[in-house]
Coordinates of C-alpha atoms in Angstrom, one line a residue:
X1 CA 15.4 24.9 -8.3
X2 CA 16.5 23.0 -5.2
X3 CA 19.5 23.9 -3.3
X4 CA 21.4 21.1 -1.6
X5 CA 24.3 21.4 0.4
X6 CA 26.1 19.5 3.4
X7 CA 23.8 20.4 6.8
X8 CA 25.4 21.5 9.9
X9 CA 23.7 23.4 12.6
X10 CA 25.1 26.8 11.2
X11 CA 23.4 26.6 8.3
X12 CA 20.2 24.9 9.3
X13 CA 19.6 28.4 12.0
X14 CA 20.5 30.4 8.7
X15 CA 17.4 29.3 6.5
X16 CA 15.4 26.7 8.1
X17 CA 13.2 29.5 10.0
X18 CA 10.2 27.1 11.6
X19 CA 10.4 26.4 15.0
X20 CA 9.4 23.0 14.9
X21 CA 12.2 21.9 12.3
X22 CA 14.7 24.2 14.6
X23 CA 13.5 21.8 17.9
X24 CA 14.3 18.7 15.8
X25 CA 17.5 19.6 14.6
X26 CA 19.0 20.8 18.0
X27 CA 18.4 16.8 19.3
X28 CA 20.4 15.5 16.6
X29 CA 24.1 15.0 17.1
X30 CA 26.8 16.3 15.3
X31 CA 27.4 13.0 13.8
X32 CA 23.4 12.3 12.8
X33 CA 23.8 16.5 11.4
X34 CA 27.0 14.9 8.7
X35 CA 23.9 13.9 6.0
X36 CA 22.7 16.1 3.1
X37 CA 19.6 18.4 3.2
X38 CA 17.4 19.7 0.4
X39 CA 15.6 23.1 0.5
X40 CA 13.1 24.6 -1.6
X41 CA 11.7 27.6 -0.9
X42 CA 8.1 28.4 -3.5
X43 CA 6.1 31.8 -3.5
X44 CA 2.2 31.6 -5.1
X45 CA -0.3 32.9 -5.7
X46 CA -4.1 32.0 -6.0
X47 CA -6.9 34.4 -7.0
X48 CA -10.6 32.2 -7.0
X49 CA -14.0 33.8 -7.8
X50 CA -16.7 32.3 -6.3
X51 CA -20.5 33.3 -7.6
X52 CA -21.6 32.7 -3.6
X53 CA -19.2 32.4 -0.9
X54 CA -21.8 32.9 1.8
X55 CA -23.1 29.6 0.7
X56 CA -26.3 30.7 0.8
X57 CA -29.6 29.7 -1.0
X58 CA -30.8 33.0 -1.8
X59 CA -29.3 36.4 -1.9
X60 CA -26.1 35.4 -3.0
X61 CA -22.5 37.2 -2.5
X62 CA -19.9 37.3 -5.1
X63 CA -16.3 37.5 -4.1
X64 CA -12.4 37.2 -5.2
X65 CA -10.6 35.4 -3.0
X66 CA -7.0 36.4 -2.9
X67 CA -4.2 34.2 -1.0
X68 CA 0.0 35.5 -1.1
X69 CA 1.3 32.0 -0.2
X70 CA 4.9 31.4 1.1
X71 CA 6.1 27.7 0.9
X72 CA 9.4 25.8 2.6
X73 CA 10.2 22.2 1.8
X74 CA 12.8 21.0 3.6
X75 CA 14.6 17.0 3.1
X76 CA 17.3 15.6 5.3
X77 CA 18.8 12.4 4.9
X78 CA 21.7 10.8 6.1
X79 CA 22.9 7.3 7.9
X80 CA 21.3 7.7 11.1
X81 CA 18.3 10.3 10.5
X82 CA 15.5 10.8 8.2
X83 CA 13.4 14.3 8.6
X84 CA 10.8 15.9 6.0
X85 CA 9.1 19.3 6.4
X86 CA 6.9 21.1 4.0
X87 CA 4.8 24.1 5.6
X88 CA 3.5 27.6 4.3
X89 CA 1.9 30.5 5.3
X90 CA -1.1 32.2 3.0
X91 CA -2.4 35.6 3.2
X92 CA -5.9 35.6 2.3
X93 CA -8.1 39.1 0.9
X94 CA -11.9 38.3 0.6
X95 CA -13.6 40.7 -1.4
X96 CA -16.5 41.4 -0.2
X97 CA -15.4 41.6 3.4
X98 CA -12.2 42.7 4.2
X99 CA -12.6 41.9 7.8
X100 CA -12.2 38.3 7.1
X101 CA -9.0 39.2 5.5
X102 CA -6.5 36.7 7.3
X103 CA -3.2 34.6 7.4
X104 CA -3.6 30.9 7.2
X105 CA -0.5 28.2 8.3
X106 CA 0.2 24.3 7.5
X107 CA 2.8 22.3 8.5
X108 CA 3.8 18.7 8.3
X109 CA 6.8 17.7 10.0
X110 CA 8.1 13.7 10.1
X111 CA 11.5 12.8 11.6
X112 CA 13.2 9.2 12.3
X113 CA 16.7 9.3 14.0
X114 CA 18.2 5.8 15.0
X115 CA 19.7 6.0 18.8
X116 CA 22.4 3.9 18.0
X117 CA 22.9 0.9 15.1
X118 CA 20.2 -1.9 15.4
X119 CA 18.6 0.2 18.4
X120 CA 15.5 2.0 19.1
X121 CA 14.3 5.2 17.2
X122 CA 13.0 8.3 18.3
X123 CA 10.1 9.6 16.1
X124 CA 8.6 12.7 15.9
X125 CA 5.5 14.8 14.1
X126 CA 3.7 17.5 13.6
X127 CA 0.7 18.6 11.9
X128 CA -1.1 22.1 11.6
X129 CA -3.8 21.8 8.9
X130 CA -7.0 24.1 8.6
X131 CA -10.0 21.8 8.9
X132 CA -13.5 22.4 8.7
X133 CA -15.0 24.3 12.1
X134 CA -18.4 22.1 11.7
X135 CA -19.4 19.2 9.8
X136 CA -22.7 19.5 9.9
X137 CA -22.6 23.2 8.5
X138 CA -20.0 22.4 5.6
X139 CA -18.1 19.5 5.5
X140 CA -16.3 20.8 2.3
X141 CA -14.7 24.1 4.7
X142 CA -12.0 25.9 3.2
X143 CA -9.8 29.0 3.1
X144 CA -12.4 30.7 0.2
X145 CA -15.7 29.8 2.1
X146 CA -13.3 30.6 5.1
X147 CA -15.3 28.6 8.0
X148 CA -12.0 26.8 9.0
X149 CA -10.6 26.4 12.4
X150 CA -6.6 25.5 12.8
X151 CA -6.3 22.3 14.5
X152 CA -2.7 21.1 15.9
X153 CA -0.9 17.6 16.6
X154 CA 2.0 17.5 18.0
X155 CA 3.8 13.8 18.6
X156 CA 7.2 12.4 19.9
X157 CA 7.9 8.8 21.0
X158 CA 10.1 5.6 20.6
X159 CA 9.7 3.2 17.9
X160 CA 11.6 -0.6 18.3
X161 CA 11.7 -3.0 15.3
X162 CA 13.5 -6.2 15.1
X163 CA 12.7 -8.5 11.6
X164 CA 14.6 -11.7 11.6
X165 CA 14.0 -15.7 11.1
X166 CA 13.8 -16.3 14.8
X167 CA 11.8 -12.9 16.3
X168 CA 9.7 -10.2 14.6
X169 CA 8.9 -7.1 16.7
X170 CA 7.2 -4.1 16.1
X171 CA 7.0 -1.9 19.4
X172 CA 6.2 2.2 20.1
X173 CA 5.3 4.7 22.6
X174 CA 4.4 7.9 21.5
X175 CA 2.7 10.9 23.6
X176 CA 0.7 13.4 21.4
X177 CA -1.1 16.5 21.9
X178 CA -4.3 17.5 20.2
X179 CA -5.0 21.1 20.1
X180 CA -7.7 23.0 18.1
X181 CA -8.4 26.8 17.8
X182 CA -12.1 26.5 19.5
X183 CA -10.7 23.9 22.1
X184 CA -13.1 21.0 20.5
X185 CA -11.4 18.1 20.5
X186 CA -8.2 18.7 22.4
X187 CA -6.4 15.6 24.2
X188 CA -3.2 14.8 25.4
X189 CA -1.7 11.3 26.2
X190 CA 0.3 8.5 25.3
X191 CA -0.5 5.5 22.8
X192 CA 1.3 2.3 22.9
X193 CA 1.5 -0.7 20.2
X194 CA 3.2 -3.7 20.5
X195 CA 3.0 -6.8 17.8
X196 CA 5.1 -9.5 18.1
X197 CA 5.6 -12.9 16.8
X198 CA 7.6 -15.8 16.0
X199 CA 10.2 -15.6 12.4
X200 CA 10.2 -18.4 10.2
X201 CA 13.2 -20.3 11.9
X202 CA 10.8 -21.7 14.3
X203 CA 10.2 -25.5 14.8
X204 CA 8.0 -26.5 17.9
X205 CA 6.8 -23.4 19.0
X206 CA 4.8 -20.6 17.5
X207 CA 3.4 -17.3 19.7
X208 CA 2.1 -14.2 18.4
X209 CA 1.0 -10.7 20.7
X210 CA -0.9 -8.2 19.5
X211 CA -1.5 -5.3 22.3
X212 CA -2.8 -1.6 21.9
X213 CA -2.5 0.5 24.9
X214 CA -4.2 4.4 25.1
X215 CA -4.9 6.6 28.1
X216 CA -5.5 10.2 26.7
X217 CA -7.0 13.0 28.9
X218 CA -9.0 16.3 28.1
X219 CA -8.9 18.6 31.4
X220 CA -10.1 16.8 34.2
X221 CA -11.9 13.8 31.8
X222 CA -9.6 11.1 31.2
X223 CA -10.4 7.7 29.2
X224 CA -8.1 4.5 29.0
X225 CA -8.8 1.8 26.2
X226 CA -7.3 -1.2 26.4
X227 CA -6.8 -4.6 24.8
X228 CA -4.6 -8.2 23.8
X229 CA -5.0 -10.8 21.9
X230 CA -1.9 -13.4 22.5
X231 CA -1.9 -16.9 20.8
X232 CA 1.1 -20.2 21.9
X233 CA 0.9 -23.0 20.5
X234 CA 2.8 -25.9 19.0
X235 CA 4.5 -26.8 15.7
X236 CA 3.2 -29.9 14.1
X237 CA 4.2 -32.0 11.3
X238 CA 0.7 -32.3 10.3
X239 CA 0.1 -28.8 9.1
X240 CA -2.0 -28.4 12.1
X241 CA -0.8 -27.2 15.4
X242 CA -3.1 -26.9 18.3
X243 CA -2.7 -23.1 20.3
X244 CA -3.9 -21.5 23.2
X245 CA -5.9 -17.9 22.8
X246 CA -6.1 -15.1 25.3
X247 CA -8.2 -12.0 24.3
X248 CA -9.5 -9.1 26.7
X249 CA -10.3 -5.8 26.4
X250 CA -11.5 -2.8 28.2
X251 CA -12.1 0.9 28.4
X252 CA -12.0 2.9 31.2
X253 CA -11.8 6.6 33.0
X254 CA -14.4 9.4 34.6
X255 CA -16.5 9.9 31.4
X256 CA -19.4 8.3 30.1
X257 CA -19.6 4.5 28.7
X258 CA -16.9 3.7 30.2
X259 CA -16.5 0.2 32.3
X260 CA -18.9 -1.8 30.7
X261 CA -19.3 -5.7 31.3
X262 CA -16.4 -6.8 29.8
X263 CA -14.3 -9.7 30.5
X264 CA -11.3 -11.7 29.5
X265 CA -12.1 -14.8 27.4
X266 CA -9.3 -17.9 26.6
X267 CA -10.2 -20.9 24.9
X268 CA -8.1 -23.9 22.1
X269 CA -7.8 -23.3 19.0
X270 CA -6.5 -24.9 15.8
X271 CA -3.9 -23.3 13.0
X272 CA -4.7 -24.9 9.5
X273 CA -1.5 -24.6 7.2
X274 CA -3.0 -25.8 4.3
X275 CA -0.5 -24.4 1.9
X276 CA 2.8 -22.5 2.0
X277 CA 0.4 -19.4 1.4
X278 CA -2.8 -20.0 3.4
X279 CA -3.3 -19.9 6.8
X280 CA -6.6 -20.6 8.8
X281 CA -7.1 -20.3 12.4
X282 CA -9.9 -21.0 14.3
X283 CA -10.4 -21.1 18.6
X284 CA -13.4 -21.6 20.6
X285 CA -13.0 -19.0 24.0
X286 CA -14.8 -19.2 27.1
X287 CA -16.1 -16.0 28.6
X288 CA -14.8 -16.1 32.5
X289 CA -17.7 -17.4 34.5
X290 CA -20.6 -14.9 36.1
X291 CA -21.0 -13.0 33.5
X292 CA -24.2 -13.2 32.3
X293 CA -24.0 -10.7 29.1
X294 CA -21.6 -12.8 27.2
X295 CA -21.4 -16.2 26.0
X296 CA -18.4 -18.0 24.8
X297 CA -17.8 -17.4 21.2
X298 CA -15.9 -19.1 18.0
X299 CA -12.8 -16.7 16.3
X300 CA -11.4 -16.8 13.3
X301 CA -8.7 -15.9 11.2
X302 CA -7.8 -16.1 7.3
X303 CA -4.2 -15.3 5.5
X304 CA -4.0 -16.0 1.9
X305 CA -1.3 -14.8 0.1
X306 CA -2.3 -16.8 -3.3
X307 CA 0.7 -14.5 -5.4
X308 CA 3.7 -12.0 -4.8
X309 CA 0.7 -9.3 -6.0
X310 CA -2.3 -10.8 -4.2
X311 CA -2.9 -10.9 -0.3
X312 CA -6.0 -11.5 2.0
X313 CA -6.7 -11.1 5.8
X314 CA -9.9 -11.4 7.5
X315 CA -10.9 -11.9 10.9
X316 CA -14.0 -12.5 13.5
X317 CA -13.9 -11.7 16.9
X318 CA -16.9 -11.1 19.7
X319 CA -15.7 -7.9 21.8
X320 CA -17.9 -5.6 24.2
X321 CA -19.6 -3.7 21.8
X322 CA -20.7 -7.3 19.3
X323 CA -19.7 -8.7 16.6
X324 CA -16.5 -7.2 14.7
X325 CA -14.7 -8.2 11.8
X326 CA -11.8 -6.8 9.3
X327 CA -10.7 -7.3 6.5
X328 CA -8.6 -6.4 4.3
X329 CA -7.7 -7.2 0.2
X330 CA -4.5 -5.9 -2.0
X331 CA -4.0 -6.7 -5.6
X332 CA -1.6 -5.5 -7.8
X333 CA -0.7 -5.9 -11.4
X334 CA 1.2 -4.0 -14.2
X335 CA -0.9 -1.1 -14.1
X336 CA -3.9 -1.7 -12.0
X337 CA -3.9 -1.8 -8.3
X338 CA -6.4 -2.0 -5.7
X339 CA -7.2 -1.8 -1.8
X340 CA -10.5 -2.9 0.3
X341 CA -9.9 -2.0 3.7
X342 CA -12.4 -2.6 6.6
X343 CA -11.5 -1.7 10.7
X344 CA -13.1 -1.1 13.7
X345 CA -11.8 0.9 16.3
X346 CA -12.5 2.5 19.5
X347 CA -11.5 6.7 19.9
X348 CA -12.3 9.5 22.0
X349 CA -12.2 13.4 21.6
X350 CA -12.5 14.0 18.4
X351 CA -14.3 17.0 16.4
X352 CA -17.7 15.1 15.5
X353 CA -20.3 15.1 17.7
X354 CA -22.9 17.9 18.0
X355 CA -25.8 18.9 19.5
X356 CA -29.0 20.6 18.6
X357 CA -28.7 24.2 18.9
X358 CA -32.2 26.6 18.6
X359 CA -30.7 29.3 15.7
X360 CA -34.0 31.7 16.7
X361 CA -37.8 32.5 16.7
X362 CA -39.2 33.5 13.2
X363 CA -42.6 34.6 11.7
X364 CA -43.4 32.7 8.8
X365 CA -46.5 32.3 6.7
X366 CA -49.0 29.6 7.2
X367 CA -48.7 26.8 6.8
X368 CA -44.7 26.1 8.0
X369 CA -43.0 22.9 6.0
X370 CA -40.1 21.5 5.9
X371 CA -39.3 23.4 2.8
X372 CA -39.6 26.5 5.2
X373 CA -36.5 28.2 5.2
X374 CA -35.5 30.8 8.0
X375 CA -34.2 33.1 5.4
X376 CA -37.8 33.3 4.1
X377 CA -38.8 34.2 7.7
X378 CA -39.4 37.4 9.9
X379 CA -37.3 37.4 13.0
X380 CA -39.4 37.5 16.3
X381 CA -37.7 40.8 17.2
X382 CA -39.6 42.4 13.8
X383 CA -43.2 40.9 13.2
X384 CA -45.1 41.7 10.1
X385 CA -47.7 44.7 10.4
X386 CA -50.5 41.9 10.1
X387 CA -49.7 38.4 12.1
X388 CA -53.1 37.0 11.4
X389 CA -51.2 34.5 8.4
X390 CA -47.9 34.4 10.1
X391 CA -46.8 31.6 12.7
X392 CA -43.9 31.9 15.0
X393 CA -42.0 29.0 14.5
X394 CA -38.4 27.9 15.8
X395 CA -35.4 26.9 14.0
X396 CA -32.7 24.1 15.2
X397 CA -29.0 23.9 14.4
X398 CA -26.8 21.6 15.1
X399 CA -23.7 23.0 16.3
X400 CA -20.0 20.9 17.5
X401 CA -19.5 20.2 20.7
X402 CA -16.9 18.3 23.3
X403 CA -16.6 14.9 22.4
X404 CA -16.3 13.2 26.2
X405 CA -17.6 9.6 25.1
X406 CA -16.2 6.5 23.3
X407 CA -17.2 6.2 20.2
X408 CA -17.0 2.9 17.8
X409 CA -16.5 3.9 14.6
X410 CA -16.4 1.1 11.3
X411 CA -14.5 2.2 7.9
X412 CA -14.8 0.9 5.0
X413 CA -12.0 1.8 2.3
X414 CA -11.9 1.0 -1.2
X415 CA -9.7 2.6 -3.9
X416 CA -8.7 1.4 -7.7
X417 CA -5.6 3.2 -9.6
X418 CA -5.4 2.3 -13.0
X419 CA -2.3 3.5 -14.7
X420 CA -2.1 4.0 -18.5
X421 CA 0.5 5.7 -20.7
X422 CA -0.3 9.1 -20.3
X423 CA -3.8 8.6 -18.9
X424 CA -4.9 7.4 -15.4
X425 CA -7.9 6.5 -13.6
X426 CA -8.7 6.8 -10.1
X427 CA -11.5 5.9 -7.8
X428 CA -12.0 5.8 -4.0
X429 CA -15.0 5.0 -1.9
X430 CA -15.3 5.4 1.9
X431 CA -17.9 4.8 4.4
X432 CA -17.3 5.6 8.4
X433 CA -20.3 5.2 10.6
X434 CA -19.8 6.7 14.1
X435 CA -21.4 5.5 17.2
X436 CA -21.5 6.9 20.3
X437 CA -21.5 4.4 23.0
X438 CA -23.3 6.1 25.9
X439 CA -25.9 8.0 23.8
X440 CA -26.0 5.3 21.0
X441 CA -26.5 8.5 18.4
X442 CA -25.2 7.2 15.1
X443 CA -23.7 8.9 12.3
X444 CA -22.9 7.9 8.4
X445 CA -20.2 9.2 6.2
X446 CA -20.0 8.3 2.4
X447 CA -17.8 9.4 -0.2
X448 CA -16.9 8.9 -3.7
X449 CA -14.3 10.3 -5.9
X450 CA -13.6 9.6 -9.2
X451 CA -10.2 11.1 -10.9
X452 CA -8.9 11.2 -14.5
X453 CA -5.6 12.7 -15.5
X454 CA -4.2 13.0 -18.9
X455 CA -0.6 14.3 -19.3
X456 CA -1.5 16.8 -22.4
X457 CA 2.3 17.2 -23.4
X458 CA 5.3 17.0 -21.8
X459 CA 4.7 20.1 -20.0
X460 CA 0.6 20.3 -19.5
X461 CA -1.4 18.0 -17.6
X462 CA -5.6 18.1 -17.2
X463 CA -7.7 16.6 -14.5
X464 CA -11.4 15.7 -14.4
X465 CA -12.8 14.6 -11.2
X466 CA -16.3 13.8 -10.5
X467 CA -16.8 13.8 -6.1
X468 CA -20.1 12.9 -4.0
X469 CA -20.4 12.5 -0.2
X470 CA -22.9 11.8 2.2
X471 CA -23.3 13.1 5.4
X472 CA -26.1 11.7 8.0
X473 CA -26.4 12.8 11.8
X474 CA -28.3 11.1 14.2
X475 CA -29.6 8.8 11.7
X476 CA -31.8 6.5 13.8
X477 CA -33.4 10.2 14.9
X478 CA -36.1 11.4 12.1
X479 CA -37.8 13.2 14.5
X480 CA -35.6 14.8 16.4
X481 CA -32.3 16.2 15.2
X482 CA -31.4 14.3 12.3
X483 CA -29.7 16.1 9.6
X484 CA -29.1 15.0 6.0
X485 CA -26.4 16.4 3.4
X486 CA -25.0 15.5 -0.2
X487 CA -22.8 17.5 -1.9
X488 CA -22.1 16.8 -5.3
X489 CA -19.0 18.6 -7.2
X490 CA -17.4 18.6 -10.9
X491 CA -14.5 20.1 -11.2
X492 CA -11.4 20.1 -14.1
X493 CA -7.9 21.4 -13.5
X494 CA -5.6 22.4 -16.3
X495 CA -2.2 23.0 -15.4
X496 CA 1.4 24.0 -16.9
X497 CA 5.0 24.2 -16.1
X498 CA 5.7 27.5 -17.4
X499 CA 9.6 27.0 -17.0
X500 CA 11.9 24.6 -15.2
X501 CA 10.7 26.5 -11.7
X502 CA 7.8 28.0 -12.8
X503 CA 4.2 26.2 -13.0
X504 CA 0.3 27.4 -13.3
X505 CA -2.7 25.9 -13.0
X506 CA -6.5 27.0 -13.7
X507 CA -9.3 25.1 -12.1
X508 CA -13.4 25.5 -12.5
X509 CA -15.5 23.8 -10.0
X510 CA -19.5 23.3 -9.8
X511 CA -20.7 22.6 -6.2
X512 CA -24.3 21.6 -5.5
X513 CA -25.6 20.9 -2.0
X514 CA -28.8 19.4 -0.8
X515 CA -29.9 19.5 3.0
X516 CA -32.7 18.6 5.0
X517 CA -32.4 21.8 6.4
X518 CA -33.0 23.6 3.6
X519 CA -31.1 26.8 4.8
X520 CA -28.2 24.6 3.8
X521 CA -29.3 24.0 0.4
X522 CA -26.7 26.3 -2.4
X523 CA -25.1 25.9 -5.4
X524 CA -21.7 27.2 -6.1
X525 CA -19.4 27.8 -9.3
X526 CA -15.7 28.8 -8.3
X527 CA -12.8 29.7 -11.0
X528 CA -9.1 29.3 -9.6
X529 CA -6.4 30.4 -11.2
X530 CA -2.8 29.9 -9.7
X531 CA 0.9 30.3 -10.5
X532 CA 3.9 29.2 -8.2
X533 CA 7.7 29.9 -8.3
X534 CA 10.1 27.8 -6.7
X535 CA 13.5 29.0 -5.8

């Protein structure tokens, strides 16, 4: 049941008891505070056997997994101000080891509040998720396998819109922190974005800016990225009006791969406006002279908007690394939508790079494989009575580690909802490949999902999904540390709304993993069974 009522600041230090919700509230003024809030307090619970939470291949552990969970949502809306909350805090009993025996917290926090009418904004955020502690040991980490580590983003900043026939503006600053429980990937710094071009009153002259601006540091290491792309030109009657392109780009700072030969390019260009609805442009740039690593290039631009349902954008553009393109392709009908979505971008500090790691010496039987697991093995420390068939081998992990590079990472995003009566369908495919820039180690994600929901009754629902993902470090390594996993899940979820505040759900889940290091090979079968009271 929710419980709405007219928010002051009395009432919001009564029973909104996060700090971060308490921090945004105290910067609004009494007149932003005259809106209407929404709370929802919940209380669950969750108990989930799994047949081998250890994820191991042999010798598996049994456990229940029992988590006490304590939700808050939280809604706020009124003339000036927009702020959502939801957050909770789970206390978790394992089973088989009541030393892992923990309390887990989330939050998500968004707030908008308007300075003054027509004005800038001042945006906030905040995110505390659990996420998994290593890729490359289980991608699929959670509370029940319980190899999570809290990660923390914390971001405030100014947002300026404008949308009219003469000017369209979008503008923001924003400084955000980046903090994770094992310190891997921790940053702080500011981002800036500014896109800006001309409204459909023009009549002789057309401009459009597009600028992204980051410096974030970690300690004493510090990287910049920056880059523009500006375009003036002039309106013709002939649907083609001639422009003038700018372009540079460039990263910077006291890590590795940083400065490389990169140089401002400018060149004539052409805007095709060959219908209401399509719009081609086309420049040829010149590279400034005595450079000898890049020559002057073609770019292009496509946007086709062929119906109120239908849109395409596509570009090509040469920048420091090669080649790059984007794309991107909406559709919509009645029931059917769908979304390709391709980027490039450049990032730093982040979670995902690792290095190889020796786990140990062990004695194993002649002769050693692949197939050899350490499991299988002896530890150095306790040889067999008889070594004469036994060899001492080593064994590599690869473990996270600081992230202190660029990286250029490509996604590729497709997903396809199609909306029935009382059945949908849902499918989403992703692939990221992630390069590092001063090592050049590569690494491919790939995943699938595919989703169907069937609204039972009126008060019962049950979902099939069907998920695979593919994870591949240092691919262009076979020799070295290269590590290959697929995971490949099935899992149905029944659930029920008990009463008008009271729901349940019971889920069944088959995992099955398959590694190149074959200590990380496992099959798993988990039963979940939940039931939630909101107040």
């Amino acid at each position: 049941m929710a419980i709405t009522v007219m928010a002051t600041v009395e009432k919001i230090n009564k029973v909104a008891k996060k700090p971060a919700l308490l921090a945004a509230c105290f910067i609004l003024s009494p007149t932003t505070l005259a809106g209407e809030w929404t709370f929802v307090p919940s209380l669950g619970f969750t108990e989930t056997f799994s047949d081998n939470v250890e994820l191991t291949k042999q010798e598996q552990t049994s456990s229940f997994v029992s988590q006490l969970i304590f939700g808050f949502d939280a809604n706020f809306q009124s003339k000036d101000a927009l702020i959502s909350f939801s957050g909770t805090e789970t206390l978790a009993a394992y089973s088989h080891n009541s030393d892992l025996n923990d309390d887990f917290q989330t939050m998500q926090l968004e707030g908008l509040f308007s300075l003054w009418s027509s004005g800038p904004q001042l945006i906030i955020s905040s995110d505390i998720s659990n996420v998994s502690q290593s890729n490359s040991n289980n991608s699929l980490a959670d509370l029940v396998s319980g190899d999570t580590v809290q990660r923390q983003i914390h971001s405030a900043g100014l947002q300026y819109n404008i949308q009219n026939s003469h000017h369209i503006l979008d503008s923001s600053i924003i400084y955000s922190v980046t903090e994770s429980e094992d310190n891997i990937g921790d940053s702080n710094g500011y981002t800036a974005i500014l896109n800006s071009k001309n409204g459909n009153a023009a009549r002789a002259i057309f401009w459009q800016i597009t600028g992204n601006f980051s410096n974030l540091k970690n300690n004493s290491l510090q990287g910049e990225n920056y880059s523009l792309e500006s375009k003036l030109g002039a309106i013709t009657s002939w649907r083609l009006n001639p422009f003038i392109r700018y372009y540079n780009e460039r990263i910077t700072g006291n890590i590795p791969a940083t400065n490389p030969d990169t140089t401002p390019s400018w060149g004539p260009g052409v805007q095709w406006l060959a219908t209401k609805n399509f719009t081609l442009d086309v420049s040829y740039n010149y590279v400034q002279e005595g450079n000898d690593n890049s020559d002057d290039y073609l770019a292009a631009n496509v946007d086709w908007q062929p119906s109120a349902r239908t849109s395409l954008k596509a570009g090509y553009n040469q920048r420091f690394f090669g080649d790059s393109y984007n794309f991107e392709l909406t559709h919509q009908t009645k029931r059917l939508k769908n979304l390709i979505y391709y980027t490039e971008t450049i990032e730093i500090f982040d979670r995902y790079s690792y290095q190889e790691e020796k786990s140990g010496d062990f004695w194993c039987l002649s002769p050693v494989s692949q197939d050899t697991a350490s499991s299988n093995c002896l530890p150095a420390a306790q040889p067999p009575s008889d070594t004469t068939n036994y060899q001492l081998v080593a064994f590599n992990n690869l473990v996270p580690v600081e992230n202190n590079e660029f990286t250029l990472n490509k996604r590729l995003l497709w997903t396809s909802t199609l909306n029935l009566s009382r059945t949908s369908f849902k499918f989403t495919a992703s692939t990221r490949e992630r390069e590092a820039l001063s090592t050049h180690i590569i690494d491919d994600y790939i995943t699938a999902d595919f989703k169907i929901s069937r609204k039972t009754s009126a008060r019962s629902a049950l979902d099939f999904l069907v998920s695979y993902s593919e994870n591949t470090f240092d691919k262009n390594n076979p020799n070295g540390s290269r590590q290959k996993d697929i995971y490949k899940s099935i899992s149905t979820t029944y659930s029920r709304e008990l009463a008008s505040s009271l729901s349940a759900f019971f889920t069944l889940r088959f995992l099955d993993r398959e590694s190149s290091v074959i200590d990380r090979t496992y099959n798993e079968v988990r039963a979940s069974i939940n039931i939630t009271k909101d107040f």
